[in-house]
mmCIF file of C-alpha atoms in Angstrom:
data_model
loop_
_atom_site.group_PDB
_atom_site.id
_atom_site.type_symbol
_atom_site.label_atom_id
_atom_site.label_comp_id
_atom_site.label_asym_id
_atom_site.label_seq_id
_atom_site.Cartn_x
_atom_site.Cartn_y
_atom_site.Cartn_z
ATOM 1 C CA MET A 157 93.862 102.315 98.745
ATOM 2 C CA PHE A 158 96.913 99.954 98.758
ATOM 3 C CA GLY A 159 98.227 97.022 96.770
ATOM 4 C CA CYS A 160 100.840 94.385 97.482
ATOM 5 C CA LEU A 161 102.817 92.474 94.858
ATOM 6 C CA VAL A 162 105.056 89.424 95.086
ATOM 7 C CA ALA A 163 106.759 87.970 92.004
ATOM 8 C CA GLY A 164 104.857 85.020 90.540
ATOM 9 C CA ARG A 165 101.649 85.799 92.433
ATOM 10 C CA LEU A 166 98.477 87.732 91.756
ATOM 11 C CA VAL A 167 98.398 91.344 92.901
ATOM 12 C CA GLN A 168 96.717 91.723 96.286
ATOM 13 C CA THR A 169 94.376 94.675 96.700
ATOM 14 C CA ASP A 170 92.307 93.187 99.528
ATOM 15 C CA ALA A 171 94.051 94.746 102.525
ATOM 16 C CA VAL A 172 92.228 94.137 105.800
ATOM 17 C CA GLN A 173 91.547 97.423 107.588
ATOM 18 C CA VAL A 174 92.327 96.664 111.247
ATOM 19 C CA ALA A 175 91.928 100.287 112.394
ATOM 20 C CA SER A 176 90.965 103.572 110.772
ATOM 21 C CA ASP A 177 94.601 104.163 109.792
ATOM 22 C CA LYS A 178 96.022 100.618 109.687
ATOM 23 C CA PHE A 179 95.881 98.077 106.846
ATOM 24 C CA VAL A 180 97.233 94.513 106.656
ATOM 25 C CA PHE A 181 97.908 92.049 103.825
ATOM 26 C CA ASN A 182 98.322 88.344 104.532
ATOM 27 C CA LEU A 183 101.336 86.825 102.804
ATOM 28 C CA PRO A 184 101.144 83.013 102.743
ATOM 29 C CA ASP A 185 104.232 80.889 102.169
ATOM 30 C CA TYR A 186 106.470 83.866 102.952
ATOM 31 C CA GLU A 187 109.567 81.656 103.243
ATOM 32 C CA ASN A 188 109.639 81.526 99.427
ATOM 33 C CA VAL A 189 109.373 85.296 98.952
ATOM 34 C CA ASN A 190 112.455 87.442 98.373
ATOM 35 C CA HIS A 191 110.934 90.857 97.678
ATOM 36 C CA VAL A 192 107.592 92.536 98.197
ATOM 37 C CA VAL A 193 106.258 95.677 96.514
ATOM 38 C CA VAL A 194 103.755 97.891 98.316
ATOM 39 C CA PHE A 195 102.000 100.585 96.309
ATOM 40 C CA MET A 196 99.077 102.990 96.287
ATOM 41 C CA LEU A 197 96.238 102.111 93.952
ATOM 42 C CA GLY A 198 95.708 105.739 92.971
ATOM 43 C CA THR A 199 92.072 105.738 94.022
ATOM 44 C CA VAL A 200 92.525 107.464 97.400
ATOM 45 C CA PRO A 201 95.560 109.645 98.140
ATOM 46 C CA PHE A 202 97.030 110.110 101.601
ATOM 47 C CA PRO A 203 95.672 113.131 103.461
ATOM 48 C CA ALA A 204 97.934 116.196 103.224
ATOM 49 C CA GLY A 205 101.069 115.789 105.343
ATOM 50 C CA MET A 206 100.561 112.038 105.749
ATOM 51 C CA GLY A 207 102.205 108.890 104.381
ATOM 52 C CA GLY A 208 102.287 105.175 105.079
ATOM 53 C CA ALA A 209 104.875 103.321 107.156
ATOM 54 C CA VAL A 210 105.302 99.798 105.752
ATOM 55 C CA TYR A 211 105.917 96.953 108.206
ATOM 56 C CA PHE A 212 106.528 93.245 107.782
ATOM 57 C CA SER A 213 105.486 90.676 110.366
ATOM 58 C CA PHE A 214 106.284 86.986 110.503
ATOM 59 C CA PRO A 215 105.793 84.431 113.254
ATOM 60 C CA ASP A 216 108.688 84.096 115.682
ATOM 61 C CA PRO A 217 109.930 80.501 115.315
ATOM 62 C CA ALA A 218 110.340 80.165 119.087
ATOM 63 C CA SER A 219 107.126 81.693 120.424
ATOM 64 C CA GLY A 220 104.874 81.910 117.366
ATOM 65 C CA ALA A 221 104.095 85.545 118.264
ATOM 66 C CA PRO A 222 104.238 88.081 115.417
ATOM 67 C CA VAL A 223 107.548 89.923 115.012
ATOM 68 C CA TRP A 224 107.113 93.301 113.277
ATOM 69 C CA GLN A 225 109.908 95.100 111.422
ATOM 70 C CA LEU A 226 109.786 98.505 109.725
ATOM 71 C CA LEU A 227 110.636 98.217 106.019
ATOM 72 C CA GLY A 228 110.214 101.818 104.882
ATOM 73 C CA PHE A 229 107.379 104.059 103.703
ATOM 74 C CA ILE A 230 105.259 105.248 100.799
ATOM 75 C CA THR A 231 103.786 108.716 100.202
ATOM 76 C CA ASN A 232 101.771 110.566 97.586
ATOM 77 C CA ASP A 233 105.104 111.663 96.045
ATOM 78 C CA LYS A 234 106.596 108.129 96.285
ATOM 79 C CA PRO A 235 103.542 105.898 95.824
ATOM 80 C CA SER A 236 105.391 102.575 95.587
ATOM 81 C CA ALA A 237 108.392 100.860 97.130
ATOM 82 C CA ILE A 238 110.122 97.501 96.828
ATOM 83 C CA PHE A 239 111.527 95.806 99.915
ATOM 84 C CA LYS A 240 113.805 92.827 100.374
ATOM 85 C CA ILE A 241 112.347 90.506 103.003
ATOM 86 C CA SER A 242 114.509 87.435 102.438
ATOM 87 C CA GLY A 243 117.275 88.892 104.624
ATOM 88 C CA LEU A 244 115.120 89.745 107.650
ATOM 89 C CA LYS A 245 116.119 87.972 110.840
ATOM 90 C CA ALA A 246 113.577 86.170 112.985
ATOM 91 C CA GLY A 247 113.116 87.481 116.494
ATOM 92 C CA GLU A 248 114.513 90.950 115.736
ATOM 93 C CA GLY A 249 111.344 92.982 115.969
ATOM 94 C CA GLY A 250 110.977 96.600 116.917
ATOM 95 C CA ALA A 251 108.377 99.120 117.992
ATOM 96 C CA HIS A 252 105.308 99.106 115.773
ATOM 97 C CA PRO A 253 101.840 100.647 115.769
ATOM 98 C CA PHE A 254 99.855 97.452 115.214
ATOM 99 C CA GLY A 255 99.804 96.007 118.715
ATOM 100 C CA MET A 256 97.439 93.051 118.669
ATOM 101 C CA MET A 257 95.161 94.631 116.017
ATOM 102 C CA ALA A 258 96.521 92.609 113.110
ATOM 103 C CA SER A 259 94.952 89.210 112.840
ATOM 104 C CA SER A 260 97.478 86.515 113.580
ATOM 105 C CA SER A 261 97.246 83.374 111.526
ATOM 106 C CA SER A 262 97.490 79.920 112.988
ATOM 107 C CA SER A 263 99.761 78.883 110.117
ATOM 108 C CA PRO A 264 103.486 79.388 110.779
ATOM 109 C CA SER A 265 104.111 80.101 107.084
ATOM 110 C CA VAL A 266 101.820 83.149 106.848
ATOM 111 C CA ALA A 267 103.373 86.577 107.277
ATOM 112 C CA GLN A 268 101.747 90.001 107.125
ATOM 113 C CA VAL A 269 102.575 93.293 105.443
ATOM 114 C CA GLY A 270 101.123 96.253 107.310
ATOM 115 C CA VAL A 271 100.654 99.881 106.288
ATOM 116 C CA SER A 272 100.188 102.466 109.044
ATOM 117 C CA VAL A 273 99.066 105.956 108.004
ATOM 118 C CA GLU A 274 101.299 108.423 109.860
ATOM 119 C CA ALA A 275 102.510 112.026 109.656
ATOM 120 C CA LEU A 276 105.367 112.635 107.202
ATOM 121 C CA ASP A 277 107.437 114.236 109.990
ATOM 122 C CA GLN A 278 107.107 111.047 112.021
ATOM 123 C CA LEU A 279 107.988 108.851 109.015
ATOM 124 C CA ALA A 280 111.182 110.852 108.419
ATOM 125 C CA GLN A 281 112.381 110.057 111.960
ATOM 126 C CA GLN A 282 111.846 106.299 111.756
ATOM 127 C CA ILE A 283 114.737 103.996 110.847
ATOM 128 C CA PRO A 284 113.843 100.943 108.756
ATOM 129 C CA VAL A 285 115.750 97.687 109.117
ATOM 130 C CA SER A 286 118.790 97.933 106.858
ATOM 131 C CA SER A 287 118.431 94.462 105.342
ATOM 132 C CA ALA A 288 115.068 95.451 103.790
ATOM 133 C CA VAL A 289 116.618 98.087 101.556
ATOM 134 C CA VAL A 290 116.945 96.905 97.987
ATOM 135 C CA SER A 291 120.348 97.554 96.442
ATOM 136 C CA THR A 292 120.408 100.594 94.171
ATOM 137 C CA VAL A 293 123.568 99.402 92.443
ATOM 138 C CA ASP A 294 122.941 99.134 88.731
ATOM 139 C CA SER A 295 122.622 95.536 87.508
ATOM 140 C CA PHE A 296 125.165 96.213 84.731
ATOM 141 C CA LEU A 297 127.636 97.409 87.348
ATOM 142 C CA GLN A 298 127.048 94.258 89.425
ATOM 143 C CA PHE A 299 127.550 92.104 86.326
ATOM 144 C CA THR A 300 130.755 93.955 85.437
ATOM 145 C CA GLN A 301 132.204 93.532 88.918
ATOM 146 C CA LYS A 302 131.348 89.816 89.016
ATOM 147 C CA MET A 303 132.768 89.313 85.539
ATOM 148 C CA LEU A 304 136.039 91.004 86.507
ATOM 149 C CA ASP A 305 136.256 88.944 89.703
ATOM 150 C CA SER A 306 135.777 85.825 87.627
ATOM 151 C CA LEU A 307 138.414 86.873 85.077
ATOM 152 C CA TYR A 308 140.979 87.616 87.787
ATOM 153 C CA ASN A 309 140.266 84.339 89.612
ATOM 154 C CA PHE A 310 140.461 82.375 86.355
ATOM 155 C CA ALA A 311 143.739 84.002 85.274
ATOM 156 C CA SER A 312 145.185 83.572 88.782
ATOM 157 C CA SER A 313 144.515 79.847 88.651
ATOM 158 C CA PHE A 314 147.268 79.562 86.008
ATOM 159 C CA ALA A 315 149.812 81.509 88.058
ATOM 160 C CA VAL A 316 153.315 80.066 88.400
ATOM 161 C CA SER A 317 156.359 81.505 90.108
ATOM 162 C CA GLN A 318 159.359 82.579 88.038
ATOM 163 C CA ALA A 319 161.220 79.514 89.255
ATOM 164 C CA GLN A 320 158.438 77.284 87.876
ATOM 165 C CA MET A 321 158.348 78.972 84.471
ATOM 166 C CA THR A 322 159.738 77.141 81.484
ATOM 167 C CA PRO A 323 160.917 79.161 78.492
ATOM 168 C CA ASN A 324 158.317 79.250 75.728
ATOM 169 C CA PRO A 325 158.945 81.703 72.865
ATOM 170 C CA THR A 326 155.300 81.521 71.676
ATOM 171 C CA GLU A 327 153.817 82.673 75.033
ATOM 172 C CA THR A 328 153.615 86.195 76.434
ATOM 173 C CA PHE A 329 153.470 86.381 80.209
ATOM 174 C CA ILE A 330 151.731 89.189 82.051
ATOM 175 C CA PRO A 331 152.500 89.686 85.741
ATOM 176 C CA SER A 332 149.371 88.982 87.795
ATOM 177 C CA SER A 333 150.227 92.013 89.930
ATOM 178 C CA CYS A 334 149.502 94.266 86.947
ATOM 179 C CA ILE A 335 145.985 92.782 86.540
ATOM 180 C CA LEU A 336 145.358 93.097 90.270
ATOM 181 C CA LYS A 337 146.573 96.720 90.236
ATOM 182 C CA TRP A 338 144.283 97.528 87.298
ATOM 183 C CA TYR A 339 141.298 95.859 89.014
ATOM 184 C CA GLU A 340 141.866 97.720 92.296
ATOM 185 C CA ASN A 341 142.092 100.984 90.340
ATOM 186 C CA PHE A 342 138.844 100.084 88.518
ATOM 187 C CA GLN A 343 137.051 99.424 91.822
ATOM 188 C CA ARG A 344 138.323 102.706 93.284
ATOM 189 C CA ARG A 345 137.069 104.671 90.267
ATOM 190 C CA MET A 346 133.700 102.881 90.427
ATOM 191 C CA GLY A 347 133.375 103.816 94.102
ATOM 192 C CA GLN A 348 134.115 107.471 93.358
ATOM 193 C CA ASN A 349 131.847 107.676 90.332
ATOM 194 C CA PRO A 350 129.456 104.748 89.772
ATOM 195 C CA ASN A 351 128.278 106.310 86.486
ATOM 196 C CA PHE A 352 131.711 106.766 84.892
ATOM 197 C CA TRP A 353 131.208 103.886 82.445
ATOM 198 C CA LYS A 354 128.041 105.534 81.068
ATOM 199 C CA ASN A 355 129.977 108.586 79.903
#
């Protein structure tokens, strides 16, 4: 019914069913995993009005007990989701439906991804941990912002005060304040309309 994907690894489709509505994937060597994708295989849909809450569990470094965190959910209309797990904080677990059903591993480097089949109304009321949400900012936009930061920092490294300037008729000087003003205006426009550069 479900699959789990981590970059550089084989797709997992061997979820362990720990209850009639609960499924768990073991995720070895989770310390080296940044993102995880959970998806429906397309063989069995959710029952009408149901979806799957996706949880991530890793051993608490202090106690070794599993710490579960809600990542988000999948449904028949949204059959896959990608979650960032590299930013999750140890020891900050929350309420979860797995109890002691999920098999805990003796290895401290094995985590688990759990899917709990729940009513869509219930899923809509749950709040996933914010650090699991993958940025929706376009990669071109991120590149552009980093490039502009780099340009401004590079140009600023050559800044001299007017008192330090020596006359040079072959050079044209641009006040750094004008570049900074342009960049701040660019960021403001990007915040108001992230798609303006596509027009």
